[in-house]
Coordinates of C-alpha atoms and ligand atoms in Angstrom, one line a residue:
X510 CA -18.7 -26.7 16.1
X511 CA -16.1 -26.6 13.0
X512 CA -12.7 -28.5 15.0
X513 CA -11.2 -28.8 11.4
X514 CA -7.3 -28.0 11.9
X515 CA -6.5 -25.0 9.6
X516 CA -2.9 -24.5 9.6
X517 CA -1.6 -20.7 10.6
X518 CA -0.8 -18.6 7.6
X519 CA 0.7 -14.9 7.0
X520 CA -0.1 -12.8 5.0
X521 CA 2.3 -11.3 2.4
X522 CA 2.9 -7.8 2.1
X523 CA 5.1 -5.6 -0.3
X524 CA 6.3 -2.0 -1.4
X525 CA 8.8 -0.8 -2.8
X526 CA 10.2 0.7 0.8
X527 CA 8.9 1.1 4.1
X528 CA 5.8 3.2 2.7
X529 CA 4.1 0.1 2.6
X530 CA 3.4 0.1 6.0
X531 CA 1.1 2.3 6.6
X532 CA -1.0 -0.8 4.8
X533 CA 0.7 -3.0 7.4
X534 CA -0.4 -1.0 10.2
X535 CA -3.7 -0.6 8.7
X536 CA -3.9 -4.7 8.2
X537 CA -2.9 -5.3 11.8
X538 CA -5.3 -2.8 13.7
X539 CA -8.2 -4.0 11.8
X540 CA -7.3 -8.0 11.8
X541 CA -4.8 -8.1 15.0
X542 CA -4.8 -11.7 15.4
X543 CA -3.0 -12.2 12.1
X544 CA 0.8 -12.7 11.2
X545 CA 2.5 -10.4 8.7
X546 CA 5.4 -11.3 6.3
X547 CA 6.1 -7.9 4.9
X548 CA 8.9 -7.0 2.2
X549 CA 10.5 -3.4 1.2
X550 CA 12.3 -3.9 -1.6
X551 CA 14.6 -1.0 -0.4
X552 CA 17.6 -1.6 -2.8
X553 CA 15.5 -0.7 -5.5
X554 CA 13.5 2.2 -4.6
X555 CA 11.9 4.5 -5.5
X556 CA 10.1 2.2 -7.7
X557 CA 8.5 6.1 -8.8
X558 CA 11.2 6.5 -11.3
X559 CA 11.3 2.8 -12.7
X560 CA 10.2 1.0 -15.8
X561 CA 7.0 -1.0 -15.6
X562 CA 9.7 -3.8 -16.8
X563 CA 11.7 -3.5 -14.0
X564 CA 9.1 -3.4 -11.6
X565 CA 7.8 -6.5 -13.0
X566 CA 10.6 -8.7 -12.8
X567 CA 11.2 -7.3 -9.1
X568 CA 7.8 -7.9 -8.1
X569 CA 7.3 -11.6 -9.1
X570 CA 10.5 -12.4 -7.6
X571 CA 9.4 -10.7 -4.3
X572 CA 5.5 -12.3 -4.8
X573 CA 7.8 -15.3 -5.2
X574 CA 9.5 -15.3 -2.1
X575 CA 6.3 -14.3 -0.1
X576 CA 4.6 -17.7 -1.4
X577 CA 7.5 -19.5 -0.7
X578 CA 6.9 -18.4 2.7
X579 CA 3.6 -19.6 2.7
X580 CA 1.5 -17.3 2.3
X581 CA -2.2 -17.3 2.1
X582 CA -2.2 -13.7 0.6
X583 CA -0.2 -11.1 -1.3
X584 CA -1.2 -7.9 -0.7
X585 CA 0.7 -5.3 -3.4
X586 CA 1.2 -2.1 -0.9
X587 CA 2.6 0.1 -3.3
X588 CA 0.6 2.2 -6.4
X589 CA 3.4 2.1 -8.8
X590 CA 3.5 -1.5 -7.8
X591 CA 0.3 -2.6 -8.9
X592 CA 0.0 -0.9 -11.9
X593 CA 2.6 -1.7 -13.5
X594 CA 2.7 -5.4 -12.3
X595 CA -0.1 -6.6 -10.8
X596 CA -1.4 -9.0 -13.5
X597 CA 2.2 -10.4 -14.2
X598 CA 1.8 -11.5 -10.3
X599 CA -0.9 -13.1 -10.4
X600 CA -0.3 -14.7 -13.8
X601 CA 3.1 -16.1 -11.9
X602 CA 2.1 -16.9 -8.3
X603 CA -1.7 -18.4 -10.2
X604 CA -3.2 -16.9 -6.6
X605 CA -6.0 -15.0 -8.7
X606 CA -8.0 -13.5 -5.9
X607 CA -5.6 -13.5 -3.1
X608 CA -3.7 -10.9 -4.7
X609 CA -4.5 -7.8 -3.8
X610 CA -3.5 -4.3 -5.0
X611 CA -4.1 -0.6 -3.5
X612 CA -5.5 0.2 -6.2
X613 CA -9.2 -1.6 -7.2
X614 CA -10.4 -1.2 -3.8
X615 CA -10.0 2.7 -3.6
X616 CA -11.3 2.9 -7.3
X617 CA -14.3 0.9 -6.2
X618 CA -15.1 3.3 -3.1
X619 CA -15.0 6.5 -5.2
X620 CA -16.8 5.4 -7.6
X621 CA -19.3 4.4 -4.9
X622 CA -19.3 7.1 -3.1
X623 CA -18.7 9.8 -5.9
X624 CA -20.6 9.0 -8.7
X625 CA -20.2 11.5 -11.7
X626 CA -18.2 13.7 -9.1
X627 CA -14.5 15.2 -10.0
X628 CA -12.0 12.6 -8.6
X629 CA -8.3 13.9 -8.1
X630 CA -5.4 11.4 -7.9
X631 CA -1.7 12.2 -6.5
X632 CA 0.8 9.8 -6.9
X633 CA 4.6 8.7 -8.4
X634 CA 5.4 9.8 -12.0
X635 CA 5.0 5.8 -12.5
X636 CA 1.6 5.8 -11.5
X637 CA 0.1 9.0 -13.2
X638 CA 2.0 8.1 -16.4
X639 CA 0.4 4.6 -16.1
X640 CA -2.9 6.5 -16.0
X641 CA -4.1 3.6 -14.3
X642 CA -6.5 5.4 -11.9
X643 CA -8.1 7.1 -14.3
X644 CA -9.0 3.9 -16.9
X645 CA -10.6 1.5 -13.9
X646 CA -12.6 4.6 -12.8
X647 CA -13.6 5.4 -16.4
X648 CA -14.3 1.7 -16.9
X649 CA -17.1 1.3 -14.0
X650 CA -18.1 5.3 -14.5
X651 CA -17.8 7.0 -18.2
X652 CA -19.1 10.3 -17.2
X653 CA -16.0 10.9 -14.5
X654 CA -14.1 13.2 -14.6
X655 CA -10.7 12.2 -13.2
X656 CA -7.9 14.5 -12.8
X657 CA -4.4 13.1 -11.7
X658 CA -1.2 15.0 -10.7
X659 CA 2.6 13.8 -10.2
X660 CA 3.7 14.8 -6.8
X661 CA 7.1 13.2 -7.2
X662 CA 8.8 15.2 -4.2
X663 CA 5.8 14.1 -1.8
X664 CA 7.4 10.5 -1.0
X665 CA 11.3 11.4 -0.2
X666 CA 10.0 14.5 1.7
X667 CA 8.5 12.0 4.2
X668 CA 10.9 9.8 4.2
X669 CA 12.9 12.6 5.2
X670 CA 10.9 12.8 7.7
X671 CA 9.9 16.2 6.5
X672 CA 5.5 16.0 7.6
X673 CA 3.0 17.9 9.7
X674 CA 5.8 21.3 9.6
X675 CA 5.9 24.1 7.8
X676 CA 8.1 22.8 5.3
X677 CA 6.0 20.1 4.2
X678 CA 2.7 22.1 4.5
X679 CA 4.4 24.4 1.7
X680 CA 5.0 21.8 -0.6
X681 CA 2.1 20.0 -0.4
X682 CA 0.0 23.6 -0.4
X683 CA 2.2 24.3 -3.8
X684 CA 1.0 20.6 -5.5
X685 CA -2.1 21.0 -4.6
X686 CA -2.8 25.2 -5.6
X687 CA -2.0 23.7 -9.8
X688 CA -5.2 24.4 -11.4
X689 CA -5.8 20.6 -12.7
X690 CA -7.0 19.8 -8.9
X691 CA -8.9 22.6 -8.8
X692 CA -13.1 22.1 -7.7
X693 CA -12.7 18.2 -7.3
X694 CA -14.9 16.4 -4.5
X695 CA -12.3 13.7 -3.6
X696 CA -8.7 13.3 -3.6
X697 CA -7.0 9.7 -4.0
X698 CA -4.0 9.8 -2.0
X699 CA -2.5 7.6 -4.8
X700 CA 0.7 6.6 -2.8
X701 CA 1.9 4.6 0.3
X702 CA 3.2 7.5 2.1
X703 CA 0.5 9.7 1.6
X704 CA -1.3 8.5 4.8
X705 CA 1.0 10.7 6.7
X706 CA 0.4 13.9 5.4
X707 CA -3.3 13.2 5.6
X708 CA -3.9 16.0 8.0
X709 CA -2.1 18.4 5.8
X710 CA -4.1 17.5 2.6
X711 CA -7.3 17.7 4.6
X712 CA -6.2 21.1 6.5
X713 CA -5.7 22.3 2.8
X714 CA -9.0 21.9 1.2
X715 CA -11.5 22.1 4.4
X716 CA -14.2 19.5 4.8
X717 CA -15.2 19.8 0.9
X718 CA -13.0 17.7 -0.3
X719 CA -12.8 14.0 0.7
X720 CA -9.4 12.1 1.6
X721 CA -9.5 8.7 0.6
X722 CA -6.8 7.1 1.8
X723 CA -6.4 3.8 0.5
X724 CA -4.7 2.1 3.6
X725 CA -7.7 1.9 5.0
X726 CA -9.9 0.7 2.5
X727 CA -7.5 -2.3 1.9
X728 CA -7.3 -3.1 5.0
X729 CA -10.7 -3.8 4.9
X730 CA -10.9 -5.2 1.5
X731 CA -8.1 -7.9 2.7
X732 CA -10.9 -8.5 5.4
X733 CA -13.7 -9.2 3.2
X734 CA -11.2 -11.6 0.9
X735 CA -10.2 -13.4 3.8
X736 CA -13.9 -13.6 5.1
X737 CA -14.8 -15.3 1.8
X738 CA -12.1 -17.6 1.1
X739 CA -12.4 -18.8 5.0
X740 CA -9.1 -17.8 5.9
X741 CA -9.1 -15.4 8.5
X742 CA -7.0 -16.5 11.6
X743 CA -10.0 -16.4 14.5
X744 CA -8.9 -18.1 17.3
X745 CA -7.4 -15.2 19.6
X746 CA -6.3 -17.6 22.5
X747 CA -4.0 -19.7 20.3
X748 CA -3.0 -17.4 17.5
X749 CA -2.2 -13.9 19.5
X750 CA 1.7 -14.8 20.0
X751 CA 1.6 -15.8 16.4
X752 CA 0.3 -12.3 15.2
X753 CA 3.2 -10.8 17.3
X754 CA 5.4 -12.8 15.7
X755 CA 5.0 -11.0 12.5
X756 CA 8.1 -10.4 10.2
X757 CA 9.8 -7.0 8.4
X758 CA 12.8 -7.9 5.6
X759 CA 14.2 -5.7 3.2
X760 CA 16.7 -6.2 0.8
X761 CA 19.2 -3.3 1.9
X762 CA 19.4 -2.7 5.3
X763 CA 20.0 0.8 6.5
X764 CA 20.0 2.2 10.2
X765 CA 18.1 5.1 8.3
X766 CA 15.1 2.5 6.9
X767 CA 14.7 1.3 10.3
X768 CA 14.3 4.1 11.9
X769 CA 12.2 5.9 9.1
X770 CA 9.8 2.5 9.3
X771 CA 8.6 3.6 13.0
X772 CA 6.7 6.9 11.4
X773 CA 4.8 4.4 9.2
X774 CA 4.1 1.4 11.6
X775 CA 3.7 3.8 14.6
X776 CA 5.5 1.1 16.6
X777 CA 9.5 0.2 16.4
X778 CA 10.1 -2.6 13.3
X779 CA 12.9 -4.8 13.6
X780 CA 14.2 -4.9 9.8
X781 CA 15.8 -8.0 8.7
X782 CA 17.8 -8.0 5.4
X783 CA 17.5 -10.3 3.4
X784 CA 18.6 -10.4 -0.5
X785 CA 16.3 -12.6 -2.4
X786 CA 18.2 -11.8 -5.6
X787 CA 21.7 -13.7 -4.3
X788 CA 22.0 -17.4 -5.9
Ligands
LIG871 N1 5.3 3.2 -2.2 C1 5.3 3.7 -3.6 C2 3.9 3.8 -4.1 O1 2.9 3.6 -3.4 C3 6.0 5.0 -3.7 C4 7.5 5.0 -3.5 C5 8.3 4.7 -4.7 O2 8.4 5.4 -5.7 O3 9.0 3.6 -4.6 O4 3.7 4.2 -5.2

């Protein structure tokens, strides 16, 4: 037997909000024994509307904290997130493959899954204007045909906690009737929030269309990376109070965030503030 003494390390997590846990929640059903250091950089959302140079500079600085909090991952839990920064954090944090985005691994299953099919992507204006989806999919399939719409409304409608009413089936009904979605086989739900209004994408198209919601493909992807690198907390007995012991800051505090966080964790989140960009 292995007795060498690994010492306990988190896992980092980030979005631009609290969207970003529904890839925390995902993280911790599927790997309960680990410890989560997640980060909403709240008093800069929505990173939607933002500059890819603005993200940038806020990401590194938040991947920065997270390693200064040692540790042995950084998970990106936000789409506009990792397109627009994703290489500058690993270029600055030099932790190549234990930084993950939401975006490679839900690239990887569609194109697995629906070879030379019609992929649809919803997402932030940041996101679809990156037109980030649609170059990794072309890149491992040329013949796909990817189709990708702004659904800029879908993300504070949540957070409104506008979801599974009639309100919010309207709107998402409306994005999804434009004719550039039209026949596709799979839908990327291109956005951290998207996981709640799953049900009402799927209750829209029927069983024909698959909902691939990335929260869940990460979440095992982190798995696999942790596997590899032989880094996965395993030993329940000592590490289960650790795992509890898990950790939520933002850098604006609100009553509102902290109350909106419970519809993505399904759980009550105690949010700490904590403002990383204060000398
Ligand atoms: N969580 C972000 C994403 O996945 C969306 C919210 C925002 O615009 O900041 O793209």
């Amino acid at each position: 037997m292995n007795h060498t003494f690994k010492p306990i390390q988190p896992i980092g997590i980030f979005d631009s909000g609290i969207g970003g846990l529904t890839v925390a929640r995902a993280i911790t059903k599927l790997l309960p024994n680990e410890q989560i250091i997640y980060f909403g950089d709240t008093a800069h959302m929505p990173y939607g509307e933002k500059s890819a140079e603005a993200i940038k500079h806020y990401a590194i600085k938040i991947a920065e904290f997270l390693k200064f909090k040692n540790c042995k991952m950084i998970v990106i839990a936000c789409n506009t997130a990792s397109a627009a920064a994703y290489k500058a954090v690993v270029k600055s944090t030099g932790m190549k493959d234990l930084i993950v985005n939401v975006i490679d691994p839900a690239v990887s299953y569609v194109v697995k899954n629906h070879y030379r099919q019609r992929v649809g992507v919803i997402a932030t204006k940041r996101t679809i204007s990156s037109n980030v989806y649609a170059k990794r999919i072309e890149a491992l399939d040329p013949v796909s045909d990817v189709v990708q719409l702004a659904t800029p409304l879908l993300a504070p409608m949540i957070e409104e906690g506008f979801y599974n009413n009639k309100i919010s089936q309207t709107i998402i009904n409306s994005y999804l009737s434009k004719s550039k979605l039209s026949k596709i086989d799979a839908l990327i739900l291109g956005c951290t929030h998207y996981p709640l209004i799953k049900d009402e994408i799927q209750n829209f198209y029927g069983k024909a269309v698959d909902i691939v919601d990335s929260s869940e493909i990460v979440a095992q992807y982190v798995k696999e990376v942790l596997e590899k690198n032989d880094l996965l907390n395993e030993n329940k007995s000592k590490l289960f109070s650790l795992a509890k012991k898990s950790q939520f800051f933002v850098s604006d505090y609100t009553q509102s965030f902290e109350e909106t966080s419970k519809i993505f964790f399904d759980e009550k989140v105690k949010l700490k503030q904590f403002n990383i960009w204060e000398d």
